[in-house]
Short mmCIF file of C-alpha atoms in Angstrom, two decimals:
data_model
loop_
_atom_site.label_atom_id
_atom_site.label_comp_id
_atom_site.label_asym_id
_atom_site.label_seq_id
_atom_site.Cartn_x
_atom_site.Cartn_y
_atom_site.Cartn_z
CA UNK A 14 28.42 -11.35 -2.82
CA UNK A 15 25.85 -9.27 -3.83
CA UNK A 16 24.67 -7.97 -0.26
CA UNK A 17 26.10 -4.26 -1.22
CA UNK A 18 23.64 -4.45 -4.52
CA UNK A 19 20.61 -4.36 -2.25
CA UNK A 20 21.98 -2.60 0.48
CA UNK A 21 23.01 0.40 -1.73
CA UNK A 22 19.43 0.49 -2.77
CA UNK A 23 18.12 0.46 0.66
CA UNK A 24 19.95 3.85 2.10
CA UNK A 25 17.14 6.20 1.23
CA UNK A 26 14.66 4.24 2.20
CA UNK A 27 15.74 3.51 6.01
CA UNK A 28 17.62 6.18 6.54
CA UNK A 29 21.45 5.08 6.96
CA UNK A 30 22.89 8.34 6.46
CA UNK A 31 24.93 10.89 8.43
CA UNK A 32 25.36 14.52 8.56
CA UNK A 33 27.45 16.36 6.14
CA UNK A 34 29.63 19.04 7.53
CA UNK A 35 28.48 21.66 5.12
CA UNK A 36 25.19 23.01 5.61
CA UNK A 37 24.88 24.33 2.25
CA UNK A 38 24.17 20.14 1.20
CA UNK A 39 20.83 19.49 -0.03
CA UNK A 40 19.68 16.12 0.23
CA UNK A 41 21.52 13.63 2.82
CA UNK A 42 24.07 11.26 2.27
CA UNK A 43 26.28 8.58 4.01
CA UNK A 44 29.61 9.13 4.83
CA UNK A 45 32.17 6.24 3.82
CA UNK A 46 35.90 6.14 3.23
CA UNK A 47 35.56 7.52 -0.37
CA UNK A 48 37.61 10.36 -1.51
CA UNK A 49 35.87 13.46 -1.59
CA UNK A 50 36.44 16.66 -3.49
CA UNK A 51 36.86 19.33 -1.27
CA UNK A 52 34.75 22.14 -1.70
CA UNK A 53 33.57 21.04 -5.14
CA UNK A 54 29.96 21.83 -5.59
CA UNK A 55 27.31 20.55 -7.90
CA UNK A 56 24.10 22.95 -8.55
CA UNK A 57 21.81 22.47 -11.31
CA UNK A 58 18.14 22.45 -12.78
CA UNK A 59 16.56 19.86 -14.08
CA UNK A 60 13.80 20.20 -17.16
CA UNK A 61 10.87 18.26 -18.19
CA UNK A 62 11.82 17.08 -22.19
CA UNK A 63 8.83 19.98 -23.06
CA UNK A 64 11.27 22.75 -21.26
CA UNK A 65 9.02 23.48 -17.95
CA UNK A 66 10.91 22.56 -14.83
CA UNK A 67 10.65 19.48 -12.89
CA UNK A 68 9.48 20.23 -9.67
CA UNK A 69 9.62 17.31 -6.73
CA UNK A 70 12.26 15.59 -9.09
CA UNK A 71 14.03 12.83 -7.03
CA UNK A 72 18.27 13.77 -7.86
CA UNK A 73 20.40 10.93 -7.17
CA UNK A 74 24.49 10.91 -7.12
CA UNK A 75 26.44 7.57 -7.08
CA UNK A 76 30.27 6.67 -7.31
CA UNK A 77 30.87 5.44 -10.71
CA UNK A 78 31.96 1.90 -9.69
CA UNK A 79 28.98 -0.39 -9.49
CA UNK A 80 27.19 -0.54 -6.79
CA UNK A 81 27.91 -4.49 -6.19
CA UNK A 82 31.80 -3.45 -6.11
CA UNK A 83 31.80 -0.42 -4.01
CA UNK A 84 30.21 -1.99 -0.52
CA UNK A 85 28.59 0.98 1.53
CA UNK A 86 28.87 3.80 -1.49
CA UNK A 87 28.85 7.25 -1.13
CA UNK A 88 25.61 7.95 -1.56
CA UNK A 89 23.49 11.51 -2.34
CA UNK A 90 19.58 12.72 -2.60
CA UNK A 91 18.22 15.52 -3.16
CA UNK A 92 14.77 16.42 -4.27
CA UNK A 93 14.24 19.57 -7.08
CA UNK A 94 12.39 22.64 -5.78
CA UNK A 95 9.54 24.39 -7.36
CA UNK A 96 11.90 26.14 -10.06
CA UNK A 97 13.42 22.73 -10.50
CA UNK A 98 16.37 23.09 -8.99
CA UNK A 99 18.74 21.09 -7.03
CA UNK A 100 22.41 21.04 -5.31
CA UNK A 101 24.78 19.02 -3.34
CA UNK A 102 28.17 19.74 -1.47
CA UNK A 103 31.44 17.59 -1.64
CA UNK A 104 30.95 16.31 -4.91
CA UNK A 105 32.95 12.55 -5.13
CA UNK A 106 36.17 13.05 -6.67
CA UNK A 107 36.43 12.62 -10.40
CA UNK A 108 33.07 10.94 -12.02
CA UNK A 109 29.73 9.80 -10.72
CA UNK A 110 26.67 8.51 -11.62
CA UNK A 111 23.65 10.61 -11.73
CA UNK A 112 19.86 9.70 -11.95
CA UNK A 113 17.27 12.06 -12.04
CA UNK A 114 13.34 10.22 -11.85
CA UNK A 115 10.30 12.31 -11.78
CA UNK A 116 7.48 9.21 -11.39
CA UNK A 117 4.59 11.74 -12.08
CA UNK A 118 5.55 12.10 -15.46
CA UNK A 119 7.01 8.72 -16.17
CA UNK A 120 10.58 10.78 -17.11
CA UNK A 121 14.36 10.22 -16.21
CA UNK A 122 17.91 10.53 -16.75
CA UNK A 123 20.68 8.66 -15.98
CA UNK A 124 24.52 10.09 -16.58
CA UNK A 125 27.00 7.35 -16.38
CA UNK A 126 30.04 9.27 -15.86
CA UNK A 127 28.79 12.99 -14.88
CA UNK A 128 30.38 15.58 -13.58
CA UNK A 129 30.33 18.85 -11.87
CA UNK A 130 29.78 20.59 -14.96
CA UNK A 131 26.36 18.69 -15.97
CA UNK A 132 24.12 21.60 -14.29
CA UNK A 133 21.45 21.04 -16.77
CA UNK A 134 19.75 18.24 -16.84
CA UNK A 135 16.55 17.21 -19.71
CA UNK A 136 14.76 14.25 -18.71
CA UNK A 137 13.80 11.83 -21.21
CA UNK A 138 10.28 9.25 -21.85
CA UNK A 139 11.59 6.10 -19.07
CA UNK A 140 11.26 2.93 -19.97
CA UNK A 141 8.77 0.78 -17.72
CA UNK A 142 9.26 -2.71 -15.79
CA UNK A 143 6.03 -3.94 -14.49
CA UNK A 144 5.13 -6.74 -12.30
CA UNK A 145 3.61 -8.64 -9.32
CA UNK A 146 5.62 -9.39 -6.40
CA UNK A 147 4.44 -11.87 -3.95
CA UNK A 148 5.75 -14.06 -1.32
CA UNK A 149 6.02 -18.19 -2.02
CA UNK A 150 6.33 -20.71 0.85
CA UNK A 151 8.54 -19.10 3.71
CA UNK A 152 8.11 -21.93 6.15
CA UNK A 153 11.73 -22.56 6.33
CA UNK A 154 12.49 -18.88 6.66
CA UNK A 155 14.55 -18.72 9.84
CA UNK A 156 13.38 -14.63 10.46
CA UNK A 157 10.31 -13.55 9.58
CA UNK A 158 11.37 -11.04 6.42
CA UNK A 159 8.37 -8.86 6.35
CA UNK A 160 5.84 -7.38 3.11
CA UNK A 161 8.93 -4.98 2.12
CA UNK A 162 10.89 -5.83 -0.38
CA UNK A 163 13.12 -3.51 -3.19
CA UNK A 164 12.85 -4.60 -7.12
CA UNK A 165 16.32 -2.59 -8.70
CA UNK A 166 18.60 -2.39 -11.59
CA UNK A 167 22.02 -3.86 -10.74
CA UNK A 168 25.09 -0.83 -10.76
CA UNK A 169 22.68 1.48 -11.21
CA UNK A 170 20.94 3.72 -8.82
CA UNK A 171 17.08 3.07 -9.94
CA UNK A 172 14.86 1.34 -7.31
CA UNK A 173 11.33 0.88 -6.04
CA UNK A 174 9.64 -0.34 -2.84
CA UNK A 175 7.01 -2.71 -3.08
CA UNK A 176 4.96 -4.41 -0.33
CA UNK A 177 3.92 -7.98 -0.98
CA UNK A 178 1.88 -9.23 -2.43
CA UNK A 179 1.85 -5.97 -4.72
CA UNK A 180 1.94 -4.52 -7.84
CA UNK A 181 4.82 -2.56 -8.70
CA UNK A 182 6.29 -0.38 -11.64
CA UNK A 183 10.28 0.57 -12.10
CA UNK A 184 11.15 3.60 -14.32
CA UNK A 185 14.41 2.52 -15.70
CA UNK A 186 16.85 4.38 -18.36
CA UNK A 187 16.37 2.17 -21.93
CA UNK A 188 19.23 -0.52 -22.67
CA UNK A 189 19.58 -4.29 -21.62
CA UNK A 190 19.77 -4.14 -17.60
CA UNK A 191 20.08 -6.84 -15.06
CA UNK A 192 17.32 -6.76 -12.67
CA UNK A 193 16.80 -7.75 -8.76
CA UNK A 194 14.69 -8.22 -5.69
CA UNK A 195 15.26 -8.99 -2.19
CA UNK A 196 13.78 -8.03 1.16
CA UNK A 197 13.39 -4.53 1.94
CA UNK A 198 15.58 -4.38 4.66
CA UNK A 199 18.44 -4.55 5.60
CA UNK A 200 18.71 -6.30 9.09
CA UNK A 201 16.62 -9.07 7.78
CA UNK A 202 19.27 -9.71 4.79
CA UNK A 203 21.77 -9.73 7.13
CA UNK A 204 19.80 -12.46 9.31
CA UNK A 205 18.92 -14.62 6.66
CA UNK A 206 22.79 -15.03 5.64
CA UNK A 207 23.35 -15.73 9.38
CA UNK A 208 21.25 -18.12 9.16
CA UNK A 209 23.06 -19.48 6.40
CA UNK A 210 20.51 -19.25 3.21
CA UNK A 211 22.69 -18.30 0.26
CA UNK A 212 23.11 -15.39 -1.38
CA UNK A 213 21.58 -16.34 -4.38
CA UNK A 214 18.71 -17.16 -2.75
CA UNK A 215 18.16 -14.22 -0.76
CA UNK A 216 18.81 -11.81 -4.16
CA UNK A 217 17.19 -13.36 -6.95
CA UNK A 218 18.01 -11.41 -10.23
CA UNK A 219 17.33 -11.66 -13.96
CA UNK A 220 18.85 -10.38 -17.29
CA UNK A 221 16.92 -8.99 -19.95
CA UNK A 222 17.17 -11.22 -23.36
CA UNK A 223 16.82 -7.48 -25.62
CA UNK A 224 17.24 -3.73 -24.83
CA UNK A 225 14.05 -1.68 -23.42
CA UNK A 226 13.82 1.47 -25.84
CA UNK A 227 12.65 4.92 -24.31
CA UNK A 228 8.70 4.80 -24.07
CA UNK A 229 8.33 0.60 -23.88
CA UNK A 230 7.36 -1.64 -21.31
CA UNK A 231 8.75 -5.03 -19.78
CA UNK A 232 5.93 -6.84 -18.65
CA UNK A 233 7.26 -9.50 -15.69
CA UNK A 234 5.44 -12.55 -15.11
CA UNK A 235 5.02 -12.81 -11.43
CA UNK A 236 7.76 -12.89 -9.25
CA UNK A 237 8.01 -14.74 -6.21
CA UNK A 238 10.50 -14.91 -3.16
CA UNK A 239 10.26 -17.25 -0.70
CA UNK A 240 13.31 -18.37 1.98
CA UNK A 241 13.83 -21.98 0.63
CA UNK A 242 15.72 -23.32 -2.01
CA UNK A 243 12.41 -24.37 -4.18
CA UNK A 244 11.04 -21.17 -3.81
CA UNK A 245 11.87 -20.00 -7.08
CA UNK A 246 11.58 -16.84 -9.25
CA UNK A 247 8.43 -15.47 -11.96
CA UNK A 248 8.99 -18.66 -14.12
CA UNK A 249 9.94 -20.97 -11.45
CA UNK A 250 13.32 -21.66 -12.05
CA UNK A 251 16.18 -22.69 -9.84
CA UNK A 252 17.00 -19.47 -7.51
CA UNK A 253 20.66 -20.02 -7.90
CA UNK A 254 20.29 -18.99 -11.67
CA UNK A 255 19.85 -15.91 -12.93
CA UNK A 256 16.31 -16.07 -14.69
CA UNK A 257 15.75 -14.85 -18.24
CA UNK A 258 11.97 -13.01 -17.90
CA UNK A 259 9.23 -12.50 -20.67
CA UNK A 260 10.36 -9.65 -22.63
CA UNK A 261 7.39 -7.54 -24.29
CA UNK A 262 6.31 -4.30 -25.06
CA UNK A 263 2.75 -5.06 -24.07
CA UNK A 264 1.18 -3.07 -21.59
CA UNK A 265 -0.15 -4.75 -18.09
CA UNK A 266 -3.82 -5.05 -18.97
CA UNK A 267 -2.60 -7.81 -21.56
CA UNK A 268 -0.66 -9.99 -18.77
CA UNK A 269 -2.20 -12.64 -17.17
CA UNK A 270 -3.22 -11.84 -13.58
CA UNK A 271 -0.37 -13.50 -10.95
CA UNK A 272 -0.77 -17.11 -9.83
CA UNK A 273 -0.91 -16.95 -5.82
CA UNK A 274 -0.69 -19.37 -3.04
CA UNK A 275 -4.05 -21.40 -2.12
CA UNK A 276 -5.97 -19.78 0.68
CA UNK A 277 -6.24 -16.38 -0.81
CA UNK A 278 -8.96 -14.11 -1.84
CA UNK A 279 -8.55 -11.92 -4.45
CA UNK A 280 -11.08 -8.95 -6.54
CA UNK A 281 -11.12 -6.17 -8.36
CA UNK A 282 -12.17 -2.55 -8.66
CA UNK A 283 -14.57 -1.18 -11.64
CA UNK A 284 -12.26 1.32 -13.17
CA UNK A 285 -15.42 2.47 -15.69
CA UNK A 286 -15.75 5.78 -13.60
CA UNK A 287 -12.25 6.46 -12.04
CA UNK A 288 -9.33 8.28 -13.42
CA UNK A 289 -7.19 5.69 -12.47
CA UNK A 290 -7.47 2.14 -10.91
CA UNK A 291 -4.07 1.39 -9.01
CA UNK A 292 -3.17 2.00 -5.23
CA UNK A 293 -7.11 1.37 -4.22
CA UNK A 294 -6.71 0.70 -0.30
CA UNK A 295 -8.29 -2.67 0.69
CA UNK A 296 -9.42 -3.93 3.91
CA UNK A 297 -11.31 -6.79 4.67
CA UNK A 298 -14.10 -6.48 7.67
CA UNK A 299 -15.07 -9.78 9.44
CA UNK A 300 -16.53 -7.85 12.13
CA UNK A 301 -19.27 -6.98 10.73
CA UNK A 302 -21.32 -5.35 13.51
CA UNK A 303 -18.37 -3.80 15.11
CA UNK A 304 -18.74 -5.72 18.04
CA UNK A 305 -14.55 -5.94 18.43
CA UNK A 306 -15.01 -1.80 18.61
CA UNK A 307 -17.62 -1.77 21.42
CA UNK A 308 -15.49 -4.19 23.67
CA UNK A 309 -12.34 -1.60 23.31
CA UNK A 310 -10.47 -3.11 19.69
CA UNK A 311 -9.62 -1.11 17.10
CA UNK A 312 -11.79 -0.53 14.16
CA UNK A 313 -9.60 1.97 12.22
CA UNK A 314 -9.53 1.55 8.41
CA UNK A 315 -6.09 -0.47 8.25
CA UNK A 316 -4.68 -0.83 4.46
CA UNK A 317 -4.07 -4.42 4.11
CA UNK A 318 -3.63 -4.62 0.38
CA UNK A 319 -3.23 -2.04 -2.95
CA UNK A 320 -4.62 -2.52 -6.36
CA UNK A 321 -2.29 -2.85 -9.18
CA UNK A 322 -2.73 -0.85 -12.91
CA UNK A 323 -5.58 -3.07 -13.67
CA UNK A 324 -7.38 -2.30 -10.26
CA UNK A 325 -6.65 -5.94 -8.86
CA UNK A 326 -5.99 -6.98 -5.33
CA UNK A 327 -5.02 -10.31 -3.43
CA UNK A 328 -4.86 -10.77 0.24
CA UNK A 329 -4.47 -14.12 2.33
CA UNK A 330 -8.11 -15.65 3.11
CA UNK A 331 -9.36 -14.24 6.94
CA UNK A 332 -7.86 -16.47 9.71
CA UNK A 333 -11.51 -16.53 11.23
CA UNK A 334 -15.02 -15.46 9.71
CA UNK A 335 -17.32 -15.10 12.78
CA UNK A 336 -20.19 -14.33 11.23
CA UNK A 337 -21.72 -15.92 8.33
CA UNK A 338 -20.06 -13.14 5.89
CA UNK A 339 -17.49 -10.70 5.46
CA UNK A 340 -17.36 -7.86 3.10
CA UNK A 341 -13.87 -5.82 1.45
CA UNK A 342 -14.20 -1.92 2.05
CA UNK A 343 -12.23 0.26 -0.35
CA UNK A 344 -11.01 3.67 -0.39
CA UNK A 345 -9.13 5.89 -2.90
CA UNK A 346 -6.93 9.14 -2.26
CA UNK A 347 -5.61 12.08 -4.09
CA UNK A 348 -2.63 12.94 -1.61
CA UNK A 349 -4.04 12.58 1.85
CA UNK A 350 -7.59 13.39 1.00
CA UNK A 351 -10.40 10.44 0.14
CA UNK A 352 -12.10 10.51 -3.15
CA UNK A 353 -13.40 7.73 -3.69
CA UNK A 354 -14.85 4.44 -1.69
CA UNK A 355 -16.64 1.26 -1.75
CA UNK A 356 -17.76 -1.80 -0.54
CA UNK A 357 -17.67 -5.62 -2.25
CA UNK A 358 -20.46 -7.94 -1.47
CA UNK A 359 -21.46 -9.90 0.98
CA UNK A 360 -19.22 -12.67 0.57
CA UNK A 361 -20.45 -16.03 2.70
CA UNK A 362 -17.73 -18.32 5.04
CA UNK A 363 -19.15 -21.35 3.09
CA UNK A 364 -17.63 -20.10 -0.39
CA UNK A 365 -14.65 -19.78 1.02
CA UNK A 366 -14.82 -23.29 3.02
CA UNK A 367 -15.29 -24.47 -0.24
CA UNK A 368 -13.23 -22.98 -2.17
CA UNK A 369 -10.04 -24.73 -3.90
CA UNK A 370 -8.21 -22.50 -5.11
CA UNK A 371 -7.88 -18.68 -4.73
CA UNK A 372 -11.43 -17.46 -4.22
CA UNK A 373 -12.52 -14.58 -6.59
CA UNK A 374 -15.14 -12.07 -4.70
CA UNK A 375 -15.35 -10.16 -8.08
CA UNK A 376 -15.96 -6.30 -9.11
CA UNK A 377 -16.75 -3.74 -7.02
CA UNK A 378 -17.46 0.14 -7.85
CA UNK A 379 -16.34 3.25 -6.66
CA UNK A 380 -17.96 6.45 -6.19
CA UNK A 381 -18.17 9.71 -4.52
CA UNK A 382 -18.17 9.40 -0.22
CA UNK A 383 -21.57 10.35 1.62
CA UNK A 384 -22.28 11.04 4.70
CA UNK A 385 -25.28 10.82 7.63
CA UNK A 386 -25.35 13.14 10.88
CA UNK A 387 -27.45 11.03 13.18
CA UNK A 388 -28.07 11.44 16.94
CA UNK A 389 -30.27 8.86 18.94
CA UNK A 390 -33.20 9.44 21.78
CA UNK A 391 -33.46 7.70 24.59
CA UNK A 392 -36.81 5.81 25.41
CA UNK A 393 -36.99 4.40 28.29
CA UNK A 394 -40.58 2.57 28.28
CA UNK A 395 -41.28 1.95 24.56
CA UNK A 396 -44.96 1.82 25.52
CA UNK A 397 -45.55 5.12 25.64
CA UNK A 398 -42.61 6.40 24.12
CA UNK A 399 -41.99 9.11 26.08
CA UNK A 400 -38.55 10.54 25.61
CA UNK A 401 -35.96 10.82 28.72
CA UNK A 402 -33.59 13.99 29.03
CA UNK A 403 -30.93 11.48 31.04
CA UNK A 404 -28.78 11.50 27.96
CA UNK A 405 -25.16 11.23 29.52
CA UNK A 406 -26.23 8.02 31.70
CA UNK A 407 -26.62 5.93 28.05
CA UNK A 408 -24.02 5.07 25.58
CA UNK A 409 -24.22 3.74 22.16
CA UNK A 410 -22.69 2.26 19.43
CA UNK A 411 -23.30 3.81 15.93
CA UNK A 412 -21.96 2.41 12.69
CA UNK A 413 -22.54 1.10 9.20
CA UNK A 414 -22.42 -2.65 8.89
CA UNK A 415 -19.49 -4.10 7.27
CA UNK A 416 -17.51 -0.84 7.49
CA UNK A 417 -14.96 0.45 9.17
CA UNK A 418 -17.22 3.21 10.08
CA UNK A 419 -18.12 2.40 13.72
CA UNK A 420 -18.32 5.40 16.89
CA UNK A 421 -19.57 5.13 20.47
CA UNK A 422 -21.77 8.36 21.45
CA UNK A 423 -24.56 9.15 23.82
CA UNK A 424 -27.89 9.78 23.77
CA UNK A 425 -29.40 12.94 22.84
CA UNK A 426 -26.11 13.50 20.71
CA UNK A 427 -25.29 14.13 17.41
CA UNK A 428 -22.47 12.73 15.79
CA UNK A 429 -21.67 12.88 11.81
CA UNK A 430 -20.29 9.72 10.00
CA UNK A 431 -18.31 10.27 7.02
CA UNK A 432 -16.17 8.90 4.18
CA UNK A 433 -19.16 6.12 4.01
CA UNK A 434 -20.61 4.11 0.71
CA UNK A 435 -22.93 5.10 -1.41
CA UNK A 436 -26.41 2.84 -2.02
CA UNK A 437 -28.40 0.79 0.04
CA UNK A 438 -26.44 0.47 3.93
CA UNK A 439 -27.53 -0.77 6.99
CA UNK A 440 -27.20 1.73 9.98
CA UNK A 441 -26.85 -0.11 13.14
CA UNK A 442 -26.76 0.75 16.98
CA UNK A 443 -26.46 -1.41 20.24
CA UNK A 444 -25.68 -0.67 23.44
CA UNK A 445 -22.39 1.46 24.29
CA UNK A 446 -21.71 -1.02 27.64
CA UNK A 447 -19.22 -3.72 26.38
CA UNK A 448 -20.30 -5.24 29.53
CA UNK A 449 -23.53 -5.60 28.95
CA UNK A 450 -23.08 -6.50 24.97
CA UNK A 451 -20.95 -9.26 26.11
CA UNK A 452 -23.50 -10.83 28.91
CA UNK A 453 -26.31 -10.50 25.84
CA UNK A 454 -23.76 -12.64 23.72
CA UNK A 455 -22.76 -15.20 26.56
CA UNK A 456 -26.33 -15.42 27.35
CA UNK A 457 -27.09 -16.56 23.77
CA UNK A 458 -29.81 -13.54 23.42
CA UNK A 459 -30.67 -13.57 19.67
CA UNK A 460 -29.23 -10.31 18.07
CA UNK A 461 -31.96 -9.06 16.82
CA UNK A 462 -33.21 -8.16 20.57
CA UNK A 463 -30.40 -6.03 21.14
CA UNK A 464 -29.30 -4.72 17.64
CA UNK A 465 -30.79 -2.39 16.41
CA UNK A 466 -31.08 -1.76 12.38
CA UNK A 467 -31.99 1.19 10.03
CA UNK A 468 -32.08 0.89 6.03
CA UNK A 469 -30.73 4.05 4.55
CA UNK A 470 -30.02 5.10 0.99
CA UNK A 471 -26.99 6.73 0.89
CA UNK A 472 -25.97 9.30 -2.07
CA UNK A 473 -22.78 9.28 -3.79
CA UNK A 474 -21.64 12.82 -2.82
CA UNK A 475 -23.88 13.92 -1.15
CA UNK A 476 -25.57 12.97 2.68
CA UNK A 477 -28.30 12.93 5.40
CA UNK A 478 -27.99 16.19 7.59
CA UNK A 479 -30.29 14.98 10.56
CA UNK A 480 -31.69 11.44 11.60
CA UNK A 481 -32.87 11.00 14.57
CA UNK A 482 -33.38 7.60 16.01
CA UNK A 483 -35.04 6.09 19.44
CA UNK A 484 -33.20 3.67 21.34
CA UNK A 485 -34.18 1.25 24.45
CA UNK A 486 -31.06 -0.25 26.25
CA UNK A 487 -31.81 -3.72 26.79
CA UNK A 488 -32.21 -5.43 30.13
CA UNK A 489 -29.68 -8.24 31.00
CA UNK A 490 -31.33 -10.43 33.26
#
């Protein structure tokens, strides 16, 4: 079986380890029935193939036997420090396999049979798999198996997470490797094979037809799981064979972009300006007026899908448009701070009613954030607008249409939206009362009596420090 192939890969990512006696271990590990070196000790550094260190290195340690053979292996990670060095405790007896992977500058090295006298380690250019991951028809799936799923090299530890559907790349050591993927984790393999879907099935895997060379790519044609038999691999073969993929040197922005399931939306971010295109957070906002956030739901910027290398995205259609639009909001990161963001067009329900296939909703840019500070006035008789000092008795709503960017405030406040589009946006504000928003709505009140709308140009990087606006709460009869 190879359950322990994708098991093995899972440890650091769910945390199935225990304590180690010694202290003095950097890193964690599992502890198995594996003979163990007393005492021994590996410390080393690890260099970038220029000579600087490699700082934030990821410093992996393996039993020799493959992975596949050795069931629950004895397993070790530690991460470099800023001088690029490492350690661990208890070394396994006699060899073991050692990766080092340092994904910000595409470099690795992978030892075989190491030792505890390899203490100085020289990355090397990686080789590059790169794909598409995405899910196929699950409707027999007896467990619901989740986005997560790993994409690894059989016997060896090299892995990545990827969250369907999603783009992924794998830094692998060059040579001819068997590949896999299977569901992230590992309760949900063990379900499935309760629930009797094979093996094969559950771990679909490939061989490469030549070797990768330091510095090349693999570009994968999409790959696809799904929990029945017919749901079959990137070129649609039977699951229970191993699947021989396109082999090429090319880089992604010369693949095709991934065939997905009907019902899906898909676009794609102008990379003209940006640095780099990939890991763009997408959301799509049917709520357009943020009614859902006045009545006590959630309006949080939720990531529902990543761009790949070429700055594409695909998401499952919306269950329910309930306007007659819905826009796609964007936002980019450096670490944890946002950098960039943007918004996609309108896009109407009736294109995708209509729609027969995946519907495309295009390009969208990027740019700089802005932000407005805007606080509202209350007028109570608009007739001769005099303004009332009885802020605190009147909430509203405040928010940027087709956004995420929605707040409930009161009157006579100031509050500061932020991380919002450039251009052209529509500033809206309602009534704070979800009690009275909903008796407008169940009395059919046309929203244009009740909603209040401001056109404001936005600059990329720049914002509004003070708009004030009057507001009139609206009577409910």
């Amino acid at each position: 079986m190879r359950l322990a192939t994708c098991l093995a890969a899972l440890l650091s990512a769910f945390g199935f380890w225990a304590c180690s006696n010694n202290d003095s271990v950097a890193g964690t590990a599992t502890q198995t029935e594996n003979t163990v070196a007393s005492l021994d000790t590996l410390k080393g550094v690890v260099y970038h193939k220029n000579g600087t260190k490699a700082k934030g290195a990821v410093v992996r340690m393996v039993l020799s036997s493959k992975w596949e053979d050795a069931g629950w292996s004895d397993f070790r990670e530690a991460e470099t420090d800023a001088q690029g060095r490492f350690s661990f405790a208890n070394v396994p007896a006699d060899t073991f396999q050692l990766a080092v992977i340092d994904s910000a500058s595409s470099e690795i090295l992978y030892l075989p049979e190491a030792s505890a006298e390899d203490d100085s380690l020289v990355l090397k250019t990686a080789a590059k798999v790169k794909g598409f991951l995405t899910l196929g028809d699950s409707a027999l799936a007896p467990v619901s198996v989740g986005s997560h799923f790993k994409v690894y090299v059989s016997g060896i530890p090299f892995f990545e997470s990827v969250f369907a559907p999603g783009a992924f790349e794998l830094l692998v050591p060059e040579g001819s490797w068997t590949f896999g993927f299977c569901p992230g984790d590992p309760m949900v393999i063990e379900k499935l094979q309760e629930s009797g879907i094979a093996d094969s099935v559950i771990f679909r895997s490939w061989k490469m037809s030549k070797a990768l060379k330091s510095g090349e790519s693999l570009a994968l044609d999409t790959l696809v799981w799904g929990a029945n038999k017919k749901a079959g691999s990137a070129e649609k073969d039977d699951p229970k064979e191993d699947v021989d993929q396109k082999d090429t040197t090319a880089k992604m922005d010369t693949t095709e972009a991934p065939a997905v399931p009907k019902a899906w939306i898909s676009g794609q971010v102008d990379c003209s300006n940006l640095d780099r295109c990939d890991s763009v957070e997408v959301m799509v906002i049917t709520d357009l007026f943020g009614f859902g956030f006045a009545n006590g739901l959630t309006l949080e910027y939720e990531i529902q899908a990543r761009t790949d290398t070429l700055g594409r995205w695909w998401l499952p259609a919306p269950e329910e448009v309930p306007y007659d639009s819905f826009r796609v909001e964007y936002r980019q990161r450096s670490g944890e701070t946002v950098t960039n963001v943007g918004l996609s067009r309108y896009v109407k329900k009736s294109e995708l009613e209509g729609a027969k296939d995946t519907l495309s909703i295009g390009k969208a840019s990027l740019d700089k954030y802005s932000w407005i500070s805007v606080g509202v006035r209350l007028v109570v008789d608009q007739q001769d607008n005099q303004q009332s000092e009885n802020c605190f008795m009147n909430s509203v709503v405040l928010g940027i249409e087709g956004t995420s960017h929605f707040v409930r405030t009161v009157t006579c406040n100031m509050y500061v939206l932020t991380y919002l589009p450039s251009g052209m946006q529509k500033l809206i504000f309602y009534s704070g009362d979800p009690v009275v928003v909903s008796a407008l709505q169940e009395a059919g009140t046309p929203q244009y009596s009740y909603v209040s709308t401001v056109d404001q140009n936005l600059m990329a990087g720049n914002g509004i420090k003070e708009l004030w606006l009057t507001y009139t709460p609206p009577t409910v009869k």
